[in-house]
Amino acid sequence: MTAPDYDSVVIGAGFSGVYMTHKLREQGLTTKGFEAAPTVGGTWYWNIYPGARCDCISMEYAFTFDPEIIAEWEWTERYPAQPDILRYIEFVADKLDVKRHFSFNTRVVSAHFDDATGLWSVVTDTGETVTAKYLITAAGCLSTSSTPDFPGIGSFRGQTIHTSAWPREGIDFSGMRVGVIGTGSSGVQVIPKVADQAEHLTVFQRTPAFSLDCGNRPLTEDEKLDFKENIEEFKVLSRQSGSGQFTDTLEVNALDHTEEQRNAVYEERWNRHRAIDLIASYPDLFTDRAANDTIAEFFRGKIRDVVTDPELAEQLSPRDYPLGAKRITLDTGYFQTYNRDNVSLVSVKNAPIEAITPDGIKTADAEYALDAIVFATGFDAVTGPLLSIDIRGRDGQSLREAWADGPVTYLGVGVHGFPNLFTLTGPGSPNVLTNVVCAIEQHVEWTSEAIAHLEAVGATAFEPRESAAKEWTEQAIKLADGTLYPEGNSWYTGANIPGKPRVIMSYVGGLNLYREICDDVAAKGYEGFTIA
Ligand code: N01
């Protein structure tokens, strides 16, 4: 085998890239990392819109592999704000001393497998080319933003901003008429902040959100201490859970409780301010639409409690998809915002946005004059970041072609025809349906053990069998079909991107089960993979 420049290339310096690079170096492999941003952080570097905050509680959204990191880092709030998370990942990267392995401000444009040398050749937008035996994508699931291709979008005379590309110097909306398009997680967080500043805010809503008041507050000293003292127990509990967030589920179905009993359960859990506690209240909430309707109605009641105009409350109430089929959003004062005099809601469900004009937004019903438009319109999720790179495997086969009808992976981490490629949090793994930091730890550790095994046996190529990948992908889709996920037009299924194959991009069986399957595959000598 021709000697590569590096043993491995890691694409991306978010949570997964930082930890992966550390693991590879720990096992004595040379690693080169590339990152488009000027520093580490990934999605938490780019998403700096006002109000950006995680929807996992801080102590869960943190690495558990290093006792020193746990001992030395102190979270301050129950739900961490973006600047805190960015500081955290900077702290971790410095602590592990991994930044020196990365070229920052450098985007990978292509990665081609060379059949003759058995190496990956990676080319960047700065003109760098390196070869490596292993290619590890740590590109994140929500790093390719999506702005709908509205006619006239370039003609707007005011300012346009996507939430994930917020100017680092900030924006002062004082005195402006601002439009926000989108009411997903980003929208519900940015809307109250824009409303605080703008002269007038018009929210363009296509689908209302099930949103939970996150009840954010500073952590108490007792909570901080408790976490550090009981970290081992915490790790066990979170690893036993399907979502990487420990919760408790009643042993009775929702429909076997009376309405009064159910509402008491939901109320108690609402006050825990944690989405997982609500959606996991009863075992049938996510498999039975009638059961789901009970919790959906509970959420709608919360909207009616807050929004003073009943007609507006109804417009803001989700009715045509099950709770959880689109991600439950976490907010601070979102619904209260609609009680303000300077905020109006425009439903674009039946009267869609037809164009952006030089002066604002034109829907099928009316025109709205604006000085700035915020696109809180989301991402080409999970596959978008991988397919934005020209990745080619054996015989020059491109990943874009291989996945034209939807991604096909084995365990979400390997792709047939693409030897020695590891796709961290890739499609077909639990990725975004879990606390993603837990999912990342599992994927990084499994990948580094696989690579250690390959090095130990002197292997040159590691690749899933076609049948294993096909079977895994079919099973993952079948599993999702037994849930309510397919009933939501969400980015989980690619439904938010016109022309994208509509297929669930996550393994819905839970991180706990997934971990067992991956460990079993490894224990059986990487069953389903060919090792040459
Ligand atoms: O994106 P989204 P996001 N006309 O896709 C609307 C993570 N995240 O950036 O629902 C009109 O959820 C679209 O409408 P519809 C988190 O995992 C986490 O908000 O498609 N509207 C929707 O309302 C999250 O789930 C955090 O009908 C259009 C919105 O734009 C994920 O990122 C914070 C439209 C897009 O919502 C994505 O969230 C932020 C059109 N043509 C993000 N096209 C936290 O941790 C799209 N929309 C809290």
Coordinates of C-alpha atoms and ligand atoms in Angstrom, one line a residue:
M1 CA 0.0 0.0 0.0
T2 CA 1.3 3.5 -0.9
A3 CA 2.0 5.4 2.3
P4 CA -0.7 8.0 2.9
D5 CA 0.0 11.6 4.1
Y6 CA -2.1 10.8 7.2
D7 CA -3.7 7.7 8.6
S8 CA -7.0 9.5 8.8
V9 CA -8.8 12.6 7.7
V10 CA -11.6 14.0 9.9
I11 CA -14.1 16.4 8.2
G12 CA -15.5 18.9 10.8
A13 CA -14.5 20.2 14.2
G14 CA -17.8 20.1 16.0
F15 CA -18.4 17.8 19.0
S16 CA -17.8 14.6 16.9
G17 CA -14.7 15.9 15.1
V18 CA -13.1 17.1 18.2
Y19 CA -13.6 13.8 20.1
M20 CA -12.8 11.6 17.0
T21 CA -9.5 13.4 16.5
H22 CA -8.6 12.9 20.1
K23 CA -9.4 9.2 20.0
L24 CA -7.4 8.7 16.8
R25 CA -4.4 10.4 18.2
E26 CA -4.7 8.5 21.4
Q27 CA -4.4 5.3 19.5
G28 CA -1.3 6.6 17.7
L29 CA -2.7 7.4 14.3
T30 CA -1.8 10.6 12.5
T31 CA -4.9 12.7 11.8
K32 CA -5.6 15.7 9.7
G33 CA -8.8 17.7 10.3
F34 CA -10.6 20.2 8.1
E35 CA -13.1 22.7 9.4
A36 CA -15.0 25.4 7.4
A37 CA -15.3 27.7 10.4
P38 CA -12.4 29.6 12.0
T39 CA -12.6 27.5 15.1
V40 CA -14.2 24.4 16.6
G41 CA -17.9 24.2 17.5
G42 CA -19.7 23.1 14.3
T43 CA -23.4 24.0 14.5
W44 CA -22.7 25.9 17.7
Y45 CA -20.2 28.1 16.0
W46 CA -22.6 29.1 13.2
N47 CA -26.0 29.3 15.0
I48 CA -25.5 32.6 16.9
Y49 CA -29.0 34.1 16.3
P50 CA -30.4 35.8 19.4
G51 CA -32.1 33.3 21.7
A52 CA -30.1 30.3 20.4
R53 CA -30.2 27.7 23.1
C54 CA -30.0 23.9 23.3
D55 CA -33.1 21.7 23.7
C56 CA -31.2 19.3 25.9
I57 CA -30.3 20.2 29.5
S58 CA -26.8 21.3 29.9
M59 CA -25.4 18.4 31.9
E60 CA -26.8 15.9 29.4
Y61 CA -25.4 17.9 26.5
A62 CA -21.8 17.2 27.5
F63 CA -19.1 14.6 27.1
T64 CA -18.8 11.9 29.7
F65 CA -15.6 10.2 28.6
D66 CA -13.1 12.4 30.5
P67 CA -13.2 12.8 34.3
E68 CA -11.1 16.0 34.1
I69 CA -13.5 17.7 31.7
I70 CA -16.4 16.8 33.9
A71 CA -14.6 18.0 37.0
E72 CA -13.3 21.3 35.5
W73 CA -16.3 22.5 33.5
E74 CA -19.2 24.2 35.1
W75 CA -22.5 24.8 33.4
T76 CA -24.4 27.8 34.6
E77 CA -27.9 27.4 33.2
R78 CA -30.3 24.5 33.0
Y79 CA -30.6 24.9 29.2
P80 CA -27.3 26.1 27.9
A81 CA -27.2 29.1 25.6
Q82 CA -25.2 29.0 22.4
P83 CA -22.2 31.1 23.7
D84 CA -21.9 28.7 26.7
I85 CA -21.9 25.6 24.4
L86 CA -19.3 27.2 22.1
R87 CA -17.1 28.0 25.2
Y88 CA -17.6 24.4 26.3
I89 CA -16.4 22.9 23.0
E90 CA -13.5 25.4 22.9
F91 CA -12.6 24.3 26.4
V92 CA -12.8 20.6 25.5
A93 CA -10.7 21.1 22.3
D94 CA -8.0 23.0 24.2
K95 CA -8.0 20.5 27.0
L96 CA -7.5 17.7 24.5
D97 CA -5.2 19.8 22.5
V98 CA -6.8 18.8 19.2
K99 CA -7.0 22.2 17.4
R100 CA -3.4 21.9 16.1
H101 CA -4.6 18.9 13.9
F102 CA -7.1 21.1 12.1
S103 CA -6.9 23.4 9.2
F104 CA -9.6 26.0 10.0
N105 CA -11.4 28.2 7.4
T106 CA -11.0 25.3 5.1
R107 CA -13.9 23.4 3.5
V108 CA -13.5 20.0 2.0
V109 CA -14.8 20.0 -1.5
S110 CA -14.1 16.4 -2.5
A111 CA -12.9 13.1 -1.2
H112 CA -12.2 10.4 -3.8
F113 CA -11.2 6.8 -3.0
D114 CA -8.3 5.7 -5.2
D115 CA -8.8 2.0 -6.2
A116 CA -5.1 1.6 -7.1
T117 CA -3.7 2.9 -3.8
G118 CA -6.6 2.1 -1.5
L119 CA -6.4 5.6 -0.1
W120 CA -8.7 8.6 0.1
S121 CA -7.7 11.8 -1.6
V122 CA -9.2 14.8 0.0
V123 CA -9.2 18.2 -1.6
T124 CA -10.1 21.5 0.1
D125 CA -11.3 24.9 -1.1
T126 CA -7.9 26.3 -0.2
G127 CA -6.2 24.1 -2.6
E128 CA -4.8 21.6 -0.1
T129 CA -4.8 17.9 -1.1
V130 CA -4.0 15.1 1.3
T131 CA -4.3 11.4 1.2
A132 CA -5.4 9.2 4.1
K133 CA -6.4 5.6 4.8
Y134 CA -9.5 6.4 6.7
L135 CA -12.0 9.1 5.9
I136 CA -14.2 10.1 8.8
T137 CA -17.1 12.5 8.3
A138 CA -17.9 14.5 11.3
A139 CA -19.9 17.1 9.3
G140 CA -22.9 17.2 11.6
C141 CA -26.6 16.7 10.8
L142 CA -27.7 20.3 10.7
S143 CA -24.9 22.2 9.0
T144 CA -26.2 22.7 5.5
S145 CA -28.8 25.5 5.7
S146 CA -31.9 25.7 3.5
T147 CA -33.4 28.9 2.1
P148 CA -36.4 28.2 -0.1
D149 CA -35.9 29.3 -3.6
F150 CA -38.6 32.1 -3.6
P151 CA -38.9 33.9 -6.8
G152 CA -37.4 37.4 -6.6
I153 CA -35.3 36.6 -3.5
G154 CA -32.3 38.6 -4.8
S155 CA -34.4 41.7 -5.5
F156 CA -35.2 42.5 -1.8
R157 CA -33.8 45.9 -0.9
G158 CA -33.6 45.3 2.8
Q159 CA -31.5 42.9 4.8
T160 CA -31.9 39.1 4.6
I161 CA -30.5 36.8 7.2
H162 CA -30.7 33.0 7.7
T163 CA -30.7 32.0 11.4
S164 CA -27.6 29.8 10.9
A165 CA -25.6 32.5 9.2
W166 CA -26.2 35.4 11.6
P167 CA -23.7 38.2 11.3
R168 CA -21.2 38.0 14.1
E169 CA -21.5 41.7 14.8
G170 CA -25.2 41.3 15.4
I171 CA -28.1 43.2 13.9
D172 CA -30.1 46.0 15.4
F173 CA -33.7 45.7 14.3
S174 CA -34.8 48.9 16.1
G175 CA -37.2 50.9 14.1
M176 CA -37.5 48.1 11.4
R177 CA -40.4 46.2 10.0
V178 CA -39.1 42.6 10.2
G179 CA -40.5 39.4 8.7
V180 CA -39.5 36.0 10.1
I181 CA -40.3 33.0 7.9
G182 CA -40.4 29.7 9.9
T183 CA -41.6 28.6 13.3
G184 CA -39.4 25.6 14.0
S185 CA -36.8 25.4 16.8
S186 CA -34.8 28.4 15.4
G187 CA -38.0 30.4 14.7
V188 CA -39.5 30.0 18.1
Q189 CA -36.3 31.1 19.8
V190 CA -35.5 34.1 17.6
I191 CA -39.1 35.4 17.3
P192 CA -39.3 36.8 20.9
K193 CA -35.9 38.4 20.6
V194 CA -36.8 40.1 17.3
A195 CA -40.1 41.2 18.7
D196 CA -38.3 42.9 21.6
Q197 CA -36.4 45.2 19.2
A198 CA -38.3 45.6 16.0
E199 CA -40.9 48.3 15.3
H200 CA -43.1 45.6 13.9
L201 CA -42.6 41.9 13.5
T202 CA -44.6 39.8 11.1
V203 CA -44.3 36.0 11.5
F204 CA -44.9 33.9 8.4
Q205 CA -46.1 30.5 9.7
R206 CA -46.7 27.5 7.5
T207 CA -47.0 24.9 10.2
P208 CA -47.6 25.8 13.9
A209 CA -45.2 24.2 16.4
F210 CA -45.8 22.1 19.5
S211 CA -43.6 24.2 21.7
L212 CA -42.6 23.7 25.4
D213 CA -41.7 26.5 27.7
C214 CA -38.2 25.5 28.6
G215 CA -38.4 27.0 32.1
N216 CA -34.8 28.0 31.9
R217 CA -33.1 29.0 35.1
P218 CA -29.6 29.1 36.7
L219 CA -28.4 25.8 38.0
T220 CA -28.2 25.5 41.7
E221 CA -24.9 24.7 43.4
D222 CA -26.6 21.4 44.6
E223 CA -27.4 20.4 41.1
K224 CA -23.9 21.0 39.9
L225 CA -22.4 19.0 42.7
D226 CA -24.9 16.2 42.4
F227 CA -24.0 15.8 38.7
K228 CA -20.3 15.6 39.4
E229 CA -20.7 13.3 42.4
N230 CA -23.0 10.9 40.6
I231 CA -21.6 11.0 37.1
E232 CA -21.1 7.2 36.9
E233 CA -24.7 6.5 37.8
F234 CA -25.8 9.3 35.4
K235 CA -23.8 7.7 32.6
V236 CA -25.4 4.3 33.2
L237 CA -28.9 5.7 33.2
S238 CA -28.4 7.8 30.1
R239 CA -26.8 4.9 28.3
Q240 CA -29.7 2.7 29.2
S241 CA -32.2 5.2 27.7
G242 CA -33.3 5.2 24.1
S243 CA -32.9 9.0 23.8
G244 CA -29.7 9.5 25.7
Q245 CA -31.7 11.4 28.3
F246 CA -32.9 9.5 31.3
T247 CA -36.7 9.5 31.7
D248 CA -39.5 7.4 33.2
T249 CA -42.4 6.0 31.3
L250 CA -45.6 4.9 33.0
E251 CA -46.5 1.2 32.6
V252 CA -50.0 2.0 31.4
N253 CA -51.1 3.3 28.0
A254 CA -52.5 6.8 27.7
L255 CA -55.8 5.6 26.5
D256 CA -56.2 3.4 29.6
H257 CA -56.1 6.4 31.8
T258 CA -59.1 8.8 32.2
E259 CA -58.7 12.3 30.8
E260 CA -58.3 13.7 34.3
Q261 CA -55.5 11.2 35.1
R262 CA -53.8 11.9 31.8
N263 CA -53.9 15.6 32.3
A264 CA -52.5 15.3 35.8
V265 CA -49.6 13.3 34.3
Y266 CA -49.0 15.8 31.5
E267 CA -49.2 18.7 33.9
E268 CA -46.6 17.3 36.3
R269 CA -44.4 16.6 33.3
W270 CA -45.0 20.0 31.7
N271 CA -43.5 21.5 34.9
R272 CA -40.4 19.4 34.5
H273 CA -39.8 21.5 31.3
R274 CA -38.2 18.7 29.4
A275 CA -39.6 17.4 26.1
I276 CA -38.6 13.8 26.6
D277 CA -40.5 13.6 29.8
L278 CA -43.7 14.5 28.0
I279 CA -43.4 12.5 24.9
A280 CA -42.3 9.4 26.9
S281 CA -45.1 9.8 29.5
Y282 CA -46.9 6.8 28.2
P283 CA -45.7 3.9 26.0
D284 CA -48.4 4.4 23.3
L285 CA -48.0 8.1 22.7
F286 CA -45.8 7.7 19.7
T287 CA -47.3 4.6 18.1
D288 CA -51.1 5.4 18.4
R289 CA -52.5 8.6 16.9
A290 CA -55.5 8.6 19.3
A291 CA -53.1 8.4 22.3
N292 CA -51.0 11.1 20.7
D293 CA -54.1 13.3 20.2
T294 CA -54.5 13.5 24.0
I295 CA -51.1 15.0 24.6
A296 CA -51.5 17.2 21.5
E297 CA -54.7 18.6 23.0
F298 CA -52.9 19.2 26.3
F299 CA -50.3 21.3 24.4
R300 CA -53.0 23.2 22.6
G301 CA -54.6 24.0 25.9
K302 CA -51.3 25.5 27.0
I303 CA -51.4 27.8 24.0
R304 CA -54.9 28.9 24.7
D305 CA -53.9 29.7 28.3
V306 CA -51.2 32.1 27.1
V307 CA -52.5 33.7 23.9
T308 CA -55.2 36.1 24.8
D309 CA -56.9 36.3 21.3
P310 CA -58.7 33.0 20.9
E311 CA -58.5 33.2 17.1
L312 CA -54.8 33.7 17.2
A313 CA -54.4 30.9 19.7
E314 CA -56.2 28.6 17.2
Q315 CA -54.0 29.7 14.4
L316 CA -51.0 28.9 16.5
S317 CA -52.3 25.5 17.4
P318 CA -50.9 22.5 15.5
R319 CA -53.6 20.2 14.4
D320 CA -52.5 18.2 11.3
Y321 CA -49.6 16.2 12.6
P322 CA -48.8 14.2 15.7
L323 CA -46.9 15.7 18.6
G324 CA -43.3 14.7 18.1
A325 CA -43.5 13.8 14.4
K326 CA -41.8 17.2 13.9
R327 CA -39.3 18.1 16.6
I328 CA -40.9 19.6 19.8
T329 CA -39.5 23.1 20.1
L330 CA -38.3 24.6 23.3
D331 CA -38.9 28.2 23.9
T332 CA -38.8 31.1 26.3
G333 CA -41.9 33.3 26.0
Y334 CA -42.7 32.3 22.4
F335 CA -46.5 32.3 22.6
Q336 CA -46.5 35.3 24.9
T337 CA -44.9 37.2 22.0
Y338 CA -48.2 37.1 20.1
N339 CA -49.9 39.2 22.8
R340 CA -47.7 42.1 21.8
D341 CA -49.1 45.0 19.8
N342 CA -46.0 45.0 17.5
V343 CA -46.4 41.4 16.4
S344 CA -48.7 39.9 13.8
L345 CA -49.0 36.4 12.5
V346 CA -49.6 35.5 8.8
S347 CA -50.6 31.9 8.1
V348 CA -49.0 30.9 4.8
K349 CA -50.4 27.4 4.8
N350 CA -53.3 28.2 2.5
A351 CA -51.9 31.4 1.0
P352 CA -48.2 30.5 0.5
I353 CA -45.4 32.9 0.0
E354 CA -45.3 33.5 -3.8
A355 CA -42.4 35.9 -4.0
I356 CA -39.9 38.1 -2.4
T357 CA -40.3 41.6 -3.9
P358 CA -37.9 44.6 -3.6
D359 CA -40.1 45.8 -0.7
G360 CA -41.0 42.7 1.2
I361 CA -42.9 39.4 1.0
K362 CA -45.8 38.7 -1.3
T363 CA -48.2 35.9 -0.4
A364 CA -51.1 34.5 -2.4
D365 CA -53.3 36.9 -0.3
A366 CA -51.4 40.1 0.3
E367 CA -48.1 42.0 0.3
Y368 CA -46.1 42.9 3.4
A369 CA -43.6 45.8 3.4
L370 CA -40.5 44.9 5.3
D371 CA -37.0 46.2 6.1
A372 CA -35.5 42.9 7.0
I373 CA -36.4 39.2 6.4
V374 CA -35.1 36.4 8.7
F375 CA -35.2 33.0 7.2
A376 CA -35.7 30.5 10.1
T377 CA -36.2 27.9 7.4
G378 CA -34.0 25.2 8.6
F379 CA -31.6 22.7 7.0
D380 CA -31.0 20.1 4.4
A381 CA -30.5 17.8 7.3
V382 CA -28.4 14.7 7.9
T383 CA -27.5 13.8 4.3
G384 CA -27.1 17.5 3.1
P385 CA -23.7 18.0 4.8
L386 CA -22.4 14.7 3.3
L387 CA -23.8 15.3 -0.2
S388 CA -22.5 18.8 -0.3
I389 CA -19.0 17.2 -0.6
D390 CA -18.2 15.3 -3.8
I391 CA -17.5 11.9 -2.2
R392 CA -16.6 9.1 -4.5
G393 CA -15.9 5.5 -3.6
R394 CA -14.8 2.4 -5.5
D395 CA -14.9 2.7 -9.3
G396 CA -15.5 6.4 -9.0
Q397 CA -19.1 5.9 -7.7
S398 CA -20.5 9.1 -6.2
L399 CA -22.3 9.2 -3.0
R400 CA -24.8 11.5 -4.5
E401 CA -25.7 8.8 -7.1
A402 CA -25.6 6.0 -4.6
W403 CA -28.1 7.9 -2.4
A404 CA -30.3 9.3 -5.2
D405 CA -33.3 7.4 -3.9
G406 CA -32.4 7.9 -0.2
P407 CA -29.4 7.1 1.9
V408 CA -28.4 3.4 2.3
T409 CA -25.9 2.7 5.1
Y410 CA -25.0 -0.1 7.4
L411 CA -25.5 1.0 11.0
G412 CA -25.5 4.6 9.8
V413 CA -21.7 4.5 9.9
G414 CA -20.6 2.6 6.8
V415 CA -21.5 2.7 3.1
H416 CA -21.2 -0.1 0.7
G417 CA -18.8 0.8 -2.1
F418 CA -17.0 3.3 0.1
P419 CA -14.1 1.5 1.9
N420 CA -12.7 2.9 5.1
L421 CA -15.4 5.6 5.2
F422 CA -17.0 6.2 8.6
T423 CA -20.0 8.6 8.7
L424 CA -20.4 9.8 12.3
T425 CA -24.1 10.4 13.2
G426 CA -24.8 9.4 9.6
P427 CA -28.2 8.5 8.2
G428 CA -29.5 5.2 9.6
S429 CA -28.0 5.9 13.1
P430 CA -29.9 7.3 16.0
N431 CA -28.3 10.8 15.4
V432 CA -30.9 13.6 15.9
L433 CA -33.5 11.5 17.6
T434 CA -31.3 11.3 20.6
N435 CA -29.2 13.6 22.8
V436 CA -26.7 14.0 20.0
V437 CA -23.7 14.2 22.3
C438 CA -24.5 10.7 23.6
A439 CA -24.9 9.5 20.0
I440 CA -21.6 11.1 19.1
E441 CA -19.7 9.4 22.0
Q442 CA -21.1 6.0 21.0
H443 CA -20.2 6.5 17.3
V444 CA -16.7 7.9 18.0
E445 CA -15.9 5.1 20.4
W446 CA -17.3 2.4 18.1
T447 CA -15.4 3.8 15.2
S448 CA -12.1 4.1 17.0
E449 CA -12.4 0.5 18.2
A450 CA -13.1 -0.6 14.7
I451 CA -10.1 1.2 13.4
A452 CA -7.9 -0.2 16.2
H453 CA -9.1 -3.7 15.2
L454 CA -8.3 -3.0 11.5
E455 CA -4.8 -1.8 12.4
A456 CA -4.3 -4.8 14.7
V457 CA -5.1 -7.3 12.0
G458 CA -3.3 -5.3 9.3
A459 CA -6.4 -4.8 7.2
T460 CA -6.4 -2.4 4.3
A461 CA -10.1 -2.1 3.5
F462 CA -13.2 -2.2 5.6
E463 CA -16.6 -2.0 4.0
P464 CA -20.2 -3.0 4.6
R465 CA -21.6 -5.8 2.5
E466 CA -24.3 -4.6 0.1
S467 CA -26.8 -7.0 1.6
A468 CA -26.1 -5.8 5.2
A469 CA -26.5 -2.2 4.2
K470 CA -29.7 -2.9 2.3
E471 CA -31.1 -4.9 5.2
W472 CA -30.2 -2.4 7.8
T473 CA -31.8 0.5 5.9
E474 CA -35.0 -1.5 5.2
Q475 CA -35.3 -2.4 8.9
A476 CA -34.7 1.2 9.9
I477 CA -37.5 2.4 7.6
K478 CA -39.8 -0.4 8.8
L479 CA -39.2 0.5 12.4
A480 CA -40.1 4.1 11.7
D481 CA -43.2 3.0 9.8
G482 CA -44.4 1.5 13.1
T483 CA -44.3 5.0 14.7
L484 CA -45.9 8.3 14.0
Y485 CA -42.8 9.9 12.4
P486 CA -44.0 9.4 8.8
E487 CA -47.1 11.5 9.6
G488 CA -45.0 14.8 10.0
N489 CA -43.6 16.8 7.0
S490 CA -40.4 17.2 8.9
W491 CA -36.7 17.5 8.2
Y492 CA -36.4 14.1 9.9
T493 CA -37.8 12.6 6.7
G494 CA -36.4 15.1 4.2
A495 CA -39.9 16.4 3.6
N496 CA -38.7 20.0 4.1
I497 CA -36.5 20.0 1.0
P498 CA -38.2 20.0 -2.4
G499 CA -37.1 16.9 -4.4
K500 CA -35.3 15.2 -1.5
P501 CA -36.2 11.5 -1.2
R502 CA -38.7 11.2 1.6
V503 CA -37.3 8.7 4.0
I504 CA -36.6 8.6 7.7
M505 CA -32.9 9.4 8.2
S506 CA -32.6 8.2 11.7
Y507 CA -32.7 4.8 13.4
V508 CA -35.8 5.1 15.7
G509 CA -35.1 2.0 17.8
G510 CA -33.3 4.0 20.5
L511 CA -29.6 4.6 21.3
N512 CA -29.6 1.8 23.9
L513 CA -30.7 -0.9 21.5
Y514 CA -28.5 0.6 18.7
R515 CA -25.5 0.4 21.0
E516 CA -26.1 -3.2 21.7
I517 CA -26.5 -4.0 18.0
C518 CA -23.2 -2.2 17.2
D519 CA -21.4 -3.9 20.0
D520 CA -22.7 -7.3 18.8
V521 CA -21.6 -6.6 15.3
A522 CA -18.1 -5.8 16.6
A523 CA -18.0 -8.9 18.9
K524 CA -18.8 -11.1 15.9
G525 CA -15.8 -9.8 14.1
Y526 CA -17.6 -7.0 12.4
E527 CA -20.4 -9.1 11.0
G528 CA -21.8 -7.5 7.9
F529 CA -18.5 -5.9 6.9
T530 CA -15.8 -7.2 4.7
I531 CA -12.3 -6.8 6.0
A532 CA -9.5 -7.2 3.5
Ligands
N01_1 O1 -35.7 24.4 11.1 P1 -37.1 23.6 10.9 P2 -35.1 25.0 12.4 N1 -42.7 28.8 3.4 O2 -36.9 22.8 9.7 C1 -40.6 26.8 7.6 C2 -32.2 22.0 15.6 N2 -32.2 23.2 16.4 O3 -33.8 25.7 12.0 O4 -42.9 23.2 9.1 C3 -43.0 29.0 4.7 O5 -37.5 22.9 12.1 C4 -41.0 25.5 8.1 O6 -42.4 25.3 7.8 P3 -43.0 23.7 7.7 C5 -33.4 21.2 16.0 O7 -33.0 19.8 15.9 C6 -32.2 23.1 17.7 O8 -36.0 25.7 13.1 O9 -42.0 23.0 6.8 N3 -42.4 28.4 5.7 C7 -40.6 25.5 9.5 O10 -41.6 26.2 10.3 C8 -34.4 21.6 15.0 O11 -35.4 20.7 14.8 C9 -32.3 24.1 18.5 O12 -44.3 23.9 7.2 C10 -41.3 27.6 5.4 C11 -39.4 26.4 9.5 O13 -39.4 27.1 8.2 C12 -33.5 21.7 13.8 O14 -32.3 22.3 14.2 C13 -32.4 25.4 18.0 C14 -40.9 27.4 4.1 C15 -38.1 25.5 9.5 O15 -38.1 24.8 10.7 C16 -34.1 22.6 12.7 O16 -34.7 23.7 13.3 C17 -32.5 25.5 16.6 C18 -41.6 28.0 3.0 N4 -41.3 27.9 1.7 C19 -32.3 24.5 15.8 N5 -39.8 26.6 4.1 C20 -32.3 23.9 19.9 O17 -31.5 23.1 20.4 C21 -39.6 26.3 5.4 N6 -40.5 26.9 6.2 C22 -33.4 24.5 20.7

